[in-house]
Coordinates of C-alpha atoms (C1' of nucleotides) in Angstrom, one line a residue:
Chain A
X25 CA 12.0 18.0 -46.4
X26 CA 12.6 18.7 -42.9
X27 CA 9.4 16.7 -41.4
X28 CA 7.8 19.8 -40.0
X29 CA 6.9 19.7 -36.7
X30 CA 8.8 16.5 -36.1
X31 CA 12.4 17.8 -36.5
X32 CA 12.4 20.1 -33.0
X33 CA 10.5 17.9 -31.4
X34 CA 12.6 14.9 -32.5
X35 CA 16.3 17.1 -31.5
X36 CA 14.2 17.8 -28.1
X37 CA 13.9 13.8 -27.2
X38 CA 17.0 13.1 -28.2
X39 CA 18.8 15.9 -25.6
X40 CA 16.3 14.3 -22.8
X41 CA 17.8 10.8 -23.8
X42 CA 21.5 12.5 -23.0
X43 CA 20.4 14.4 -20.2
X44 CA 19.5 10.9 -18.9
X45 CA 22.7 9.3 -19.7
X46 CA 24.4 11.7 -18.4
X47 CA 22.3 11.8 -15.5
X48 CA 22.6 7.9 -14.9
X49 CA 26.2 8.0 -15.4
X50 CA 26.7 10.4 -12.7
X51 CA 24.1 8.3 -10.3
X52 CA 26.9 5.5 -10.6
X53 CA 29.6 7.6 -9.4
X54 CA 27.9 9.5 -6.8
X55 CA 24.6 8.4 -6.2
X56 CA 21.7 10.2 -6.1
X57 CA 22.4 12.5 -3.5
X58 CA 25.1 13.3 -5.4
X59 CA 23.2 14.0 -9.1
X60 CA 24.1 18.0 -9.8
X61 CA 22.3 19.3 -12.4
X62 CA 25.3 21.7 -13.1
X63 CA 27.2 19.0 -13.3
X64 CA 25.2 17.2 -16.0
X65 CA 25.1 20.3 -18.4
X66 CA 28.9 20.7 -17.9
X67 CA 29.0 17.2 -19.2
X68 CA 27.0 18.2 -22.3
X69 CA 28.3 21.3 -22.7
X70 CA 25.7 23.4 -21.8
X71 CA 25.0 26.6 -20.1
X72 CA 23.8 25.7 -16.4
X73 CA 20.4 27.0 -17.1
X74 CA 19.8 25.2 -20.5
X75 CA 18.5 22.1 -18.4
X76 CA 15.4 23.9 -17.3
X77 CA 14.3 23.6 -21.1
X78 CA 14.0 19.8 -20.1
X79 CA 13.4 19.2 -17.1
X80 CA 11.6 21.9 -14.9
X81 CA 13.4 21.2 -11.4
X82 CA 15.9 18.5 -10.1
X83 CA 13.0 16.4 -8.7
X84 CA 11.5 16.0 -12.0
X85 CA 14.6 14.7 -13.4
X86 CA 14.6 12.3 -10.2
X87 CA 11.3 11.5 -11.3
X88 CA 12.3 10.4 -14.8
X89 CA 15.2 8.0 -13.7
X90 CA 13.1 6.4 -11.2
X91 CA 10.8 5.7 -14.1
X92 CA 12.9 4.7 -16.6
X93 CA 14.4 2.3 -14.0
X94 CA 11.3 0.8 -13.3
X95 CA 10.2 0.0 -17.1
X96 CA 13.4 -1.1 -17.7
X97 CA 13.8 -3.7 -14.8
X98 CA 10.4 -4.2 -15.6
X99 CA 11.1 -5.0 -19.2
X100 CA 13.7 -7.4 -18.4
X101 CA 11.9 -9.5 -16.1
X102 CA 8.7 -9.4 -18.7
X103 CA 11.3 -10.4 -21.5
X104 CA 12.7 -13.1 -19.4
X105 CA 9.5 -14.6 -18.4
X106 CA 7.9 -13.9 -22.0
X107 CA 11.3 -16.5 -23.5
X108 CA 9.8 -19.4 -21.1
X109 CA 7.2 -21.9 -22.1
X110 CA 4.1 -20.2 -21.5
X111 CA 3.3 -24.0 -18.8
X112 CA 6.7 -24.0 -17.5
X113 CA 6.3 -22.4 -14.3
X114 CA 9.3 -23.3 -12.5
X115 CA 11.6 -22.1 -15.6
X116 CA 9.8 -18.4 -15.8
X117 CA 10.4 -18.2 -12.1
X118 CA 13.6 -19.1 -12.4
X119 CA 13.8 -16.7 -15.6
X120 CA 12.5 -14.0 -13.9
X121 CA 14.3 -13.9 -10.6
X122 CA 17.5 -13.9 -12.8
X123 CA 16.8 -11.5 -15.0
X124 CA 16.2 -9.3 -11.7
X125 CA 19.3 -10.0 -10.1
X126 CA 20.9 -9.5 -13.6
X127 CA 19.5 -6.0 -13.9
X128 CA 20.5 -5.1 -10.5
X129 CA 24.2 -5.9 -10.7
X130 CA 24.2 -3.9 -14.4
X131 CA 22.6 -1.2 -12.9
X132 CA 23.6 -1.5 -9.2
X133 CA 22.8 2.6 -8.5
X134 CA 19.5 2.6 -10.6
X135 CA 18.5 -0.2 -8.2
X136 CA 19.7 1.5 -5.6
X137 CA 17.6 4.6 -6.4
X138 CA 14.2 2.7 -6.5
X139 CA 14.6 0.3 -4.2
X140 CA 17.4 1.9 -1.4
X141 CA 16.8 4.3 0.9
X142 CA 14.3 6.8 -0.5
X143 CA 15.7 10.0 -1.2
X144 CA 14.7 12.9 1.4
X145 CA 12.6 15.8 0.4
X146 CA 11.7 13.8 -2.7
X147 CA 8.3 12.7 -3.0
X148 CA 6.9 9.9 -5.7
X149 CA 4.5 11.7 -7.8
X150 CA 1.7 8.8 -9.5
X151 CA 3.5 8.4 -12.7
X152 CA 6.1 6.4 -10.6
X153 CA 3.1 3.9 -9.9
X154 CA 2.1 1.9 -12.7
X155 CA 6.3 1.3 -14.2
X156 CA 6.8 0.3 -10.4
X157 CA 4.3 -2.6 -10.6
X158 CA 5.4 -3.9 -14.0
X159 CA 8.0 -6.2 -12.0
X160 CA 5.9 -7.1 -9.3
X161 CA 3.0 -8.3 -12.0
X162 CA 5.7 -10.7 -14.3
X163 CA 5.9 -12.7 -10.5
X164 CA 2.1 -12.8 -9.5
X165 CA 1.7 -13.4 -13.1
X166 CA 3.5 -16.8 -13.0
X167 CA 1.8 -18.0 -10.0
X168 CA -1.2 -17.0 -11.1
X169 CA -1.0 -19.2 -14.1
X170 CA 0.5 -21.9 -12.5
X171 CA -2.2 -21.9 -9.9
X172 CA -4.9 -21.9 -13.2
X173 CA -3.0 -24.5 -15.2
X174 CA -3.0 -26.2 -11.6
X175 CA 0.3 -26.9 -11.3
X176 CA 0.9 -25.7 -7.4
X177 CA 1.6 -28.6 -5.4
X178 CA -0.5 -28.7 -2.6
X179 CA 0.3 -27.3 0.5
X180 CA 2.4 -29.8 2.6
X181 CA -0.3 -31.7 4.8
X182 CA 1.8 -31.4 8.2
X183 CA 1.9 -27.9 8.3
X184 CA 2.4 -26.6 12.1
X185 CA 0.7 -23.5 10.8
X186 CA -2.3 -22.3 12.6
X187 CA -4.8 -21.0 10.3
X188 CA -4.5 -16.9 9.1
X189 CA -5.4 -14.5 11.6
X190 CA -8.5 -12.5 11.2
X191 CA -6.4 -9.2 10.0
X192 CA -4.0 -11.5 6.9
X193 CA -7.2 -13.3 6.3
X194 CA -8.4 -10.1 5.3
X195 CA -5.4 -8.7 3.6
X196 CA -4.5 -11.7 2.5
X197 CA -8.2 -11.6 0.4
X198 CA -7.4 -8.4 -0.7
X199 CA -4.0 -9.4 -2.3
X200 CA -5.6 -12.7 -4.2
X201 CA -8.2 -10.1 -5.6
X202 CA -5.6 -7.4 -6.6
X203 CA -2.9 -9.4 -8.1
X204 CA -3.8 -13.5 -8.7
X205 CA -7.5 -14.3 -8.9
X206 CA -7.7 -17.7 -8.3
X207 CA -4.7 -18.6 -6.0
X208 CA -5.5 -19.6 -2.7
X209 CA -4.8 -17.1 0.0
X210 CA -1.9 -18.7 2.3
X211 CA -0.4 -19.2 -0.9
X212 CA -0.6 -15.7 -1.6
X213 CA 0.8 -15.0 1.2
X214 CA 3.8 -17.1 0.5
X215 CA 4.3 -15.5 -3.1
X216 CA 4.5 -12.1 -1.1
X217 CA 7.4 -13.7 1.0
X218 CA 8.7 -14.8 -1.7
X219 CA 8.6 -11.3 -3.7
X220 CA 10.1 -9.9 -0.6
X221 CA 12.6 -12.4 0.0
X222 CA 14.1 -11.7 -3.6
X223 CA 14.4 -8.2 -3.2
X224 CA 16.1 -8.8 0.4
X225 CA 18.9 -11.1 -1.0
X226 CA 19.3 -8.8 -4.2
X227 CA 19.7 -6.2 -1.7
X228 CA 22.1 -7.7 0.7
X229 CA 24.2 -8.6 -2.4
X230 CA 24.2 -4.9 -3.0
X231 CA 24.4 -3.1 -0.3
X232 CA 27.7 -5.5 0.7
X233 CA 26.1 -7.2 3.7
X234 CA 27.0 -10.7 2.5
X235 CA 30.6 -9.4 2.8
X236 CA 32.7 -11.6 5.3
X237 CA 29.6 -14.0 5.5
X238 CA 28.7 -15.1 2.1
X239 CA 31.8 -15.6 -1.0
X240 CA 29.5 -16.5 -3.5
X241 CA 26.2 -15.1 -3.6
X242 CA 25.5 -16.2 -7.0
X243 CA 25.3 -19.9 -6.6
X244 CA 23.5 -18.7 -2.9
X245 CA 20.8 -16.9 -4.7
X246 CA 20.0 -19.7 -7.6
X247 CA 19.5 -22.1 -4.5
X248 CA 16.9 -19.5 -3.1
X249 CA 15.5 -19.0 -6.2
X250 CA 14.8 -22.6 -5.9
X251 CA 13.8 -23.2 -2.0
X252 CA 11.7 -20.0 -2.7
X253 CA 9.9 -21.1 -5.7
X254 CA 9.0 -24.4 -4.5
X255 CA 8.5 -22.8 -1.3
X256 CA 5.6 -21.0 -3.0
X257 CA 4.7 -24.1 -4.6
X258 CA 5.9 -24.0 -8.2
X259 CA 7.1 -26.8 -9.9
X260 CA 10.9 -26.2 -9.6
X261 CA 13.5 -26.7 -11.6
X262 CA 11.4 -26.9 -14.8
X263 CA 9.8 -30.4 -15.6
X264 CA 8.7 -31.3 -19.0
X265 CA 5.5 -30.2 -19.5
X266 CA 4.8 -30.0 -23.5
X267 CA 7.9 -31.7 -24.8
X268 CA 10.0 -30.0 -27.7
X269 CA 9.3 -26.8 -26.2
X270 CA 10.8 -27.0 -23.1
X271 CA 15.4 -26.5 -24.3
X272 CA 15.7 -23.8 -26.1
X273 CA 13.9 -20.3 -26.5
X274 CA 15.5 -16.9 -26.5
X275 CA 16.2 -16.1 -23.0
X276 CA 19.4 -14.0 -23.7
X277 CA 20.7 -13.3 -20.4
X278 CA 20.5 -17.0 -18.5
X279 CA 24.4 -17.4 -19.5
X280 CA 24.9 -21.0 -17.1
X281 CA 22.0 -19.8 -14.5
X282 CA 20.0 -23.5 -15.5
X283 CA 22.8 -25.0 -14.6
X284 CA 22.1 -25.5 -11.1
Chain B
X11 CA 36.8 16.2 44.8
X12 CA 36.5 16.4 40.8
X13 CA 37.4 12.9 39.8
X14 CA 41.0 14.1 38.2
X15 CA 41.5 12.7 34.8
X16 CA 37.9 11.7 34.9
X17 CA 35.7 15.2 35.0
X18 CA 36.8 16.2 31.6
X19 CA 36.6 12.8 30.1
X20 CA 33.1 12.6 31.5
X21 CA 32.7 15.9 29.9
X22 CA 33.7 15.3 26.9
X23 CA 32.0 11.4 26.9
X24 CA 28.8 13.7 27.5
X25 CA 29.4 15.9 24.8
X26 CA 30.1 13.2 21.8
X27 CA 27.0 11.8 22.8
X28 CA 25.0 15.4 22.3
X29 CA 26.3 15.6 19.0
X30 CA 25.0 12.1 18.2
X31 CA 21.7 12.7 19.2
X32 CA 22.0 15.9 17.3
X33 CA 23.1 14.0 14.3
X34 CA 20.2 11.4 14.6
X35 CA 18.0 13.9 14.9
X36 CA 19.3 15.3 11.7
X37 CA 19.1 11.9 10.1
X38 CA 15.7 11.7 10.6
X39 CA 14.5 15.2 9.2
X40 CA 17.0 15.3 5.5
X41 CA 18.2 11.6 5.9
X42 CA 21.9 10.6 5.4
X43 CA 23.1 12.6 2.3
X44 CA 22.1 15.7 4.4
X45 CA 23.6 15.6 7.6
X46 CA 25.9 18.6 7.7
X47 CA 28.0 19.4 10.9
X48 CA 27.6 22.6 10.9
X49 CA 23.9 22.2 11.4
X50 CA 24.7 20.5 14.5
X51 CA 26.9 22.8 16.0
X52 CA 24.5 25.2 14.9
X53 CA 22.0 23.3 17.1
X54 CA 24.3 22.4 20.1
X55 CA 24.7 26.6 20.3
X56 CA 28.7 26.3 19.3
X57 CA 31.2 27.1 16.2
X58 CA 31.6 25.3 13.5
X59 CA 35.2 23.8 13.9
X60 CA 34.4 23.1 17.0
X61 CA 33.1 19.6 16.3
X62 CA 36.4 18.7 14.8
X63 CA 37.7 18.0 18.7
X64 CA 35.5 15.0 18.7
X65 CA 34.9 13.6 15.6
X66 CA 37.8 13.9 12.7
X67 CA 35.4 14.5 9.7
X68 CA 32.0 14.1 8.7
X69 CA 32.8 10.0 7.7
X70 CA 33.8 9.5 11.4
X71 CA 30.5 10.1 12.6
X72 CA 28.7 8.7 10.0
X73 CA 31.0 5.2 10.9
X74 CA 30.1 6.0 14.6
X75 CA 26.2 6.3 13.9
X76 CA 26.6 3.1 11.7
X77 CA 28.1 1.3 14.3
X78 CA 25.7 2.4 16.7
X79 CA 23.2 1.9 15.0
X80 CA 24.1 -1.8 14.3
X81 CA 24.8 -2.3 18.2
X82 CA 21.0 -0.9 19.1
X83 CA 19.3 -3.1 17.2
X84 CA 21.5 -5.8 17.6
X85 CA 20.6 -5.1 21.4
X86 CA 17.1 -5.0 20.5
X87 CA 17.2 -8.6 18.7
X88 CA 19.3 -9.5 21.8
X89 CA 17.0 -8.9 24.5
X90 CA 14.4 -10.2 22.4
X91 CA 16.0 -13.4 22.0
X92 CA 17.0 -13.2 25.6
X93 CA 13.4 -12.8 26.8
X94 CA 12.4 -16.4 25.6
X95 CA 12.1 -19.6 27.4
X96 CA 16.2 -21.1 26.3
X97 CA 14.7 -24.2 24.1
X98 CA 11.4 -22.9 22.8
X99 CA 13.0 -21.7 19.8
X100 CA 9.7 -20.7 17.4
X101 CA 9.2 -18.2 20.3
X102 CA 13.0 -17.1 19.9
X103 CA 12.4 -16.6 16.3
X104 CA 9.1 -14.7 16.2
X105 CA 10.5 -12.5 19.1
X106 CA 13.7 -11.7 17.4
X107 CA 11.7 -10.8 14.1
X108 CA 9.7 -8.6 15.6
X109 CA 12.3 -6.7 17.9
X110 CA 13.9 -6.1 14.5
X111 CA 10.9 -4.6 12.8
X112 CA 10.1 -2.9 15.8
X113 CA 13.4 -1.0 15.8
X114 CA 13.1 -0.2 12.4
X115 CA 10.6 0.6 12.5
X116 CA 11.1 2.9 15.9
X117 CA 14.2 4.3 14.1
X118 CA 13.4 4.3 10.2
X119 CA 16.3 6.7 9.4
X120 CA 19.3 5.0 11.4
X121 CA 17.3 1.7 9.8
X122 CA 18.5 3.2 6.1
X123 CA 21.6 4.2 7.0
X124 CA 22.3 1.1 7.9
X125 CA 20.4 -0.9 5.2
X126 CA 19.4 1.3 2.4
X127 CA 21.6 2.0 0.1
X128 CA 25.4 2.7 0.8
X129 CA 26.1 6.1 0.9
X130 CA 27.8 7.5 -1.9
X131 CA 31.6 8.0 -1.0
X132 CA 31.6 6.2 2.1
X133 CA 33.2 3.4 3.1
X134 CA 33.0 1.3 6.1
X135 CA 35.8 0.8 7.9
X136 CA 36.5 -2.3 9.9
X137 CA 35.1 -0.8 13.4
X138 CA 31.3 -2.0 11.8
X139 CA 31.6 -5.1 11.2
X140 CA 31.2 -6.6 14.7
X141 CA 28.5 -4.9 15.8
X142 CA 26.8 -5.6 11.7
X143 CA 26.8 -9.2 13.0
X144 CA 25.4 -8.6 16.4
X145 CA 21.6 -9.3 14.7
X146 CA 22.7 -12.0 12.3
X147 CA 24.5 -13.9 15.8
X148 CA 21.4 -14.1 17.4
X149 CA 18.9 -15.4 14.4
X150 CA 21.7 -17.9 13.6
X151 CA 22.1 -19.4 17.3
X152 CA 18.1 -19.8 16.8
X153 CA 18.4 -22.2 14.4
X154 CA 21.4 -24.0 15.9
X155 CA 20.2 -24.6 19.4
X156 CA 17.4 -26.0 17.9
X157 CA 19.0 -28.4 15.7
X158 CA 21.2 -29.1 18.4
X159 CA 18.0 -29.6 20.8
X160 CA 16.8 -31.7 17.6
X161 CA 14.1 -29.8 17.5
X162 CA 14.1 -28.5 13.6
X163 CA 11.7 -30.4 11.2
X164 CA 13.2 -32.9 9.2
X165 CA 13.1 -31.8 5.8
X166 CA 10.0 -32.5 3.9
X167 CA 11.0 -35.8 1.7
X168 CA 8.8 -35.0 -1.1
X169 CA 10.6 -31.9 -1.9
X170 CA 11.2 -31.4 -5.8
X171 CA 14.3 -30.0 -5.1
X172 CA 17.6 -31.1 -6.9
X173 CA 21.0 -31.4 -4.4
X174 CA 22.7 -28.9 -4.6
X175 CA 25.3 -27.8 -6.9
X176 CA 29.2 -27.9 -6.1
X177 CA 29.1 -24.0 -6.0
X178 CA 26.6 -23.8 -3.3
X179 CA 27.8 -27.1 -1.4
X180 CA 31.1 -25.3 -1.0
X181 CA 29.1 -22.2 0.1
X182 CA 27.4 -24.1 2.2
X183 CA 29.8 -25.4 4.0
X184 CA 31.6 -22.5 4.8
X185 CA 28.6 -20.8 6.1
X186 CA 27.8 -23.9 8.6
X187 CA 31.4 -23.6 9.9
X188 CA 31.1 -20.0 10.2
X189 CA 28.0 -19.6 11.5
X190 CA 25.8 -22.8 12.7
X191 CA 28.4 -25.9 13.4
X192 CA 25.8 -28.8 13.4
X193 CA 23.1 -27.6 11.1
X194 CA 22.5 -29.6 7.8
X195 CA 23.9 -27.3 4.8
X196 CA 20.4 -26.8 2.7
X197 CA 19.2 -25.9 6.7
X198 CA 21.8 -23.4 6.4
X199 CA 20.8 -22.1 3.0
X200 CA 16.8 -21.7 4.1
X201 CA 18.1 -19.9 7.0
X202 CA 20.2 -17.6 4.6
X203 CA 16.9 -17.3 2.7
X204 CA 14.7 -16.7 6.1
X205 CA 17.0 -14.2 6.7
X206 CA 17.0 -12.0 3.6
X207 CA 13.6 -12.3 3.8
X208 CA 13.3 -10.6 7.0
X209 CA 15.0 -7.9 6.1
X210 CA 13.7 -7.5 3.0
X211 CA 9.8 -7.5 3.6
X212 CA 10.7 -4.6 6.3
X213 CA 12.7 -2.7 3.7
X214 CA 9.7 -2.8 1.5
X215 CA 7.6 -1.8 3.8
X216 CA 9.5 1.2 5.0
X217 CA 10.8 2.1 1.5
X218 CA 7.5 2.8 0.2
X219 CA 6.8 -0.5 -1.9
X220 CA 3.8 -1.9 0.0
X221 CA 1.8 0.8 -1.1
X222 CA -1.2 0.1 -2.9
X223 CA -0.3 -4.0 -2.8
X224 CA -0.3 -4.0 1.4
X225 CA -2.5 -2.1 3.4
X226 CA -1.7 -4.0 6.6
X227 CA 1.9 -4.9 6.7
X228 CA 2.2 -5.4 10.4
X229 CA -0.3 -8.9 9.7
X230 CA 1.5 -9.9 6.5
X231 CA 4.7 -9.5 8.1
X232 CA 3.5 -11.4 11.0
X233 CA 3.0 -14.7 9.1
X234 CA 5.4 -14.4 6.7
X235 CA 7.6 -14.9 10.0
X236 CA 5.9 -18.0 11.0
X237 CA 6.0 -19.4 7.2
X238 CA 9.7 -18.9 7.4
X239 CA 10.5 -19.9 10.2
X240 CA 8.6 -23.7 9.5
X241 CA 10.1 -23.2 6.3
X242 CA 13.5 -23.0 8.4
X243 CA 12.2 -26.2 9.8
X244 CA 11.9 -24.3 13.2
X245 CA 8.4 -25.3 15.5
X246 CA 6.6 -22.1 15.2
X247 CA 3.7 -21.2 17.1
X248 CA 5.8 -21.8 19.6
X249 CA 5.3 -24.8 21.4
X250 CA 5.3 -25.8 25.5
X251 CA 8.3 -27.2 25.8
X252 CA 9.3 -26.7 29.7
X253 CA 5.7 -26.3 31.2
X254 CA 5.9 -23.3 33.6
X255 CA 8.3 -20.9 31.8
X256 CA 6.4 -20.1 28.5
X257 CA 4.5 -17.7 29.2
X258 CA 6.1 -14.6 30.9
X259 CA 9.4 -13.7 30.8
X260 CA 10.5 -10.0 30.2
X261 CA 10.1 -9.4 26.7
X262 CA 9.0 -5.9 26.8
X263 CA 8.5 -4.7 22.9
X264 CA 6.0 -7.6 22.2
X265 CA 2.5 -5.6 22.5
X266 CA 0.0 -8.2 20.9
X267 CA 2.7 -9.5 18.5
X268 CA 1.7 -13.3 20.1
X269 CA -1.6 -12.8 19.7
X270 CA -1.3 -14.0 16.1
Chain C
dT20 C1' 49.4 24.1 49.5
dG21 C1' 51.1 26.7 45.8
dT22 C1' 53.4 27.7 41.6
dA23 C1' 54.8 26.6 36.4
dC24 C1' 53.7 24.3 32.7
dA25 C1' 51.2 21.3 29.4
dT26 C1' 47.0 19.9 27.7
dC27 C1' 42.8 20.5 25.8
dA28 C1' 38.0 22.8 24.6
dG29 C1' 36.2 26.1 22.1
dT30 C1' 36.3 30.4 19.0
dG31 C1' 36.0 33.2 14.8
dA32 C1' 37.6 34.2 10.5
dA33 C1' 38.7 32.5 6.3
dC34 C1' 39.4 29.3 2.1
dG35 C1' 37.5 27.4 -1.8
dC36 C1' 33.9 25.1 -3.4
dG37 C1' 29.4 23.7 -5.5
dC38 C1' 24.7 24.0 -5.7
dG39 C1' 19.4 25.0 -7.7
dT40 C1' 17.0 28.3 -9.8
dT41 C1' 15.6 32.9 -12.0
dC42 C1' 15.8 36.3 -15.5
dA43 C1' 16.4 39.2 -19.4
dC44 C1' 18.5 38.3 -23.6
dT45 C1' 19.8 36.7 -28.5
dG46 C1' 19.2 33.9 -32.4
dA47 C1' 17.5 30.2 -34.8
dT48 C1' 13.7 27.4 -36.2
dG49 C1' 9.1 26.8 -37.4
dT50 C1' 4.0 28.6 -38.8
dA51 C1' 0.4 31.3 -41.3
dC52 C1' -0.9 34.0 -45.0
Chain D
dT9 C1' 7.5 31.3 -53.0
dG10 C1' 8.2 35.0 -49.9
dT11 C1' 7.4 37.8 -46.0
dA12 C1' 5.8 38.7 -40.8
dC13 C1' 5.4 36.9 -36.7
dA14 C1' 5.4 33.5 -32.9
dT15 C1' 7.7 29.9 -30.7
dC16 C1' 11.4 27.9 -28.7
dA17 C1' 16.5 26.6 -27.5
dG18 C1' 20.2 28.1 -25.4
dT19 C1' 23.2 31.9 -23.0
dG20 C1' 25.5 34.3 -19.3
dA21 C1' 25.2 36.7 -15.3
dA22 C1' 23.5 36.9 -10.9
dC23 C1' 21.1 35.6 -6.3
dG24 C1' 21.5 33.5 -2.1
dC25 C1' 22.7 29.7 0.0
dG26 C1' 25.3 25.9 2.6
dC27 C1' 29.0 23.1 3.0
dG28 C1' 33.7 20.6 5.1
dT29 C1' 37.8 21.8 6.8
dT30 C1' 42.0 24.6 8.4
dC31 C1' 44.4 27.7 11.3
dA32 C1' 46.1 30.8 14.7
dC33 C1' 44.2 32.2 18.8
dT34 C1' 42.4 32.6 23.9
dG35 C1' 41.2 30.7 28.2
dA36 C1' 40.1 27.3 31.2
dT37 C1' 41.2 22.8 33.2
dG38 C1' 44.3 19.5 34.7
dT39 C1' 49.4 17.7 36.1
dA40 C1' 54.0 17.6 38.3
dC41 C1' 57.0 19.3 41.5

DNA sequence: TGTACATCAGTGAACGCGCGTTCACTGATGTAC
DNA sequence: TGTACATCAGTGAACGCGCGTTCACTGATGTAC
């Protein structure tokens, strides 16, 4: 009965899945300077040098949190975006930005760990690469498609901008090739500010810098969400765009975020 | 001829200063988590205990790096600012931006400590709070001399925008008294924005993020300051305002940064 | 100007702690015939 | 179905290390009269 093979090798994932646990409960208490891999298999009960089973060295246990915390802020933005109306722009950005800033506060150390101060001596190996991009992609996703559906709004006319420099022209090229096909570069270059800008305030939030300046960073961060998103050129907040679609959907975690 | 009271003083002044630099140096090789006072005793050739004569414990010099490292790049932004003509005020804003990256870029480990994530354990007393606002003074009086010079944009009218809510109003609010007396509130809240922005694209780039998405961050942050600051409302490129003292002036960390 | 005393810098030994990693090992679980 | 062997999980002791902090101390530098 026992399913062959399967049964070790089932008992073996299950122990990585604790080791983890354990491993991110400690991150919240001591951060990741302060992850012991003694202390995890005191937690579990375990000789000190049962963890080598697992993991081969406390770097690649590093490795696998930084991972798992970039699928799984990942996820959440995909899931958050994937509960909007496929043509409502504005609401995925919204959605998405959200569900970022939700993840962070649940998980304020694993954010901390991917995007704080890198830890020294440890170096990302490739596998860190393609979870980090999944949130990144959700965001060039929905400007991309709202550039397609050709929904931007048109770059204000009395711009004081002088045109892109030689060197952003270039990079900027790069960028619309890379990650949105189809969007015009200087907005682009505004969805990178954008991206950047959202990490920044998340981070600030965080990191406590908004202490004795800003009391509510919530109702701060939807208005960026906002200026930032129409800033880009996104059709924000949310305008009707195939009625009977547009209420309801299963975004779980916008408790009263629409009601800006 | 030993100035009394002050040889030893002078001494000792000298000393806390050594073990600083010591310490910065440290910061720069295992980052934060690693700094270990023995190893800079170790370095500065004397015991152990002996650092306890000038700083209390390990969290008193971590608060004094913190706070010095807040003052040098408020400095930095400072002299920056200082270096522009009084009223062209794009010019402040670029010049400020860039001293900032430029110091983070000059001191990426003091940059962390003072950014990144908070280290684990530690927590600020109220000695860093002054010189944390030192930068955050100096983009702020940007955008309030020039809406007291009337020179910010009006606001675009055709912006999709809703007003904002009663959370952020309030918000609002209190940031314009704290910070920018005479600036319109959603002013306020795109300078909020600008700001997190700032910080946050220079995080990204010296956290690691850019990689594989940016290959030139230098030119991408270089417009993304001129898009926020007209997105500020601020007249960037700068423009001649008082014909004869544009041009010069002692700025000295701006290499080709104008040359945008 | 010289003596008596207080202050302070710096020492060296010790306390008590935790860490990552290795290694030879014991049993239990699976595999092949 | 039963036996022989290989694989793997988990143990416990040990290596070698570094850390922050305390404490009683020795001298040198300053201060007061």
């Amino acid at each position: 009965m026992p399913t062959t093979t399967g049964l070790r090798a089932r008992v073996r994932a299950e122990l990585i899945v604790e080791i983890k646990e354990e491993a991110r409960r400690q991150l919240s208490v001591e951060g990741a300077p302060g992850l012991s891999l003694r202390a995890i298999t005191r937690a579990l009960g375990m000789a000190s040098s049962g963890i080598y089973r697992y993991f081969k060295s406390r770097d690649e246990l590093l490795t696998a949190l930084i991972v798992d915390g970039y699928d799984s802020i990942g996820q959440a933005a995909e899931v958050a975006d994937g509960g909007c109306p496929r043509n409502d722009f504005g609401a995925r950005w919204q959605a998405a930005s959200y569900s970022i800033r939700d993840w962070a506060g649940a998980h304020p150390h694993e954010y901390a760990l991917v995007y704080g101060s890198p830890v020294p001596g440890y170096r990302a190996p490739r596998d860190t690469i393609g979870p980090a991009s999944r949130v990144t992609s959700v965001l060039a996703a929905i400007v991309h498609d709202a550039s397609l559906a050709g929904a931007l709004s048109a770059r204000q006319g009395q711009s004081p901008l002088p045109p892109l420099s030689r060197e952003v022209a270039i990079e900027a090229r790069r960028l619309v090739e890379l990650a949105f096909p189809d969007v015009a570069e200087d907005t682009a270059l505004r969805a990178v500010a954008a991206w950047t800008q959202l990490f920044g305030i998340i981070s600030f939030e965080l990191f406590g810098h908004f202490h004795g300046v800003i009391g509510d960073p919530g109702s701060v961060f939807d208005r960026t969400v906002l200026e930032m998103g129409a800033f880009v050129g996104l059709p924000v907040p949310y305008t009707q765009v195939t009625p009977g679609t547009t209420a309801t959907d299963e975004h779980d975690e916008g408790e009263d975020w629409y009601l800006i």
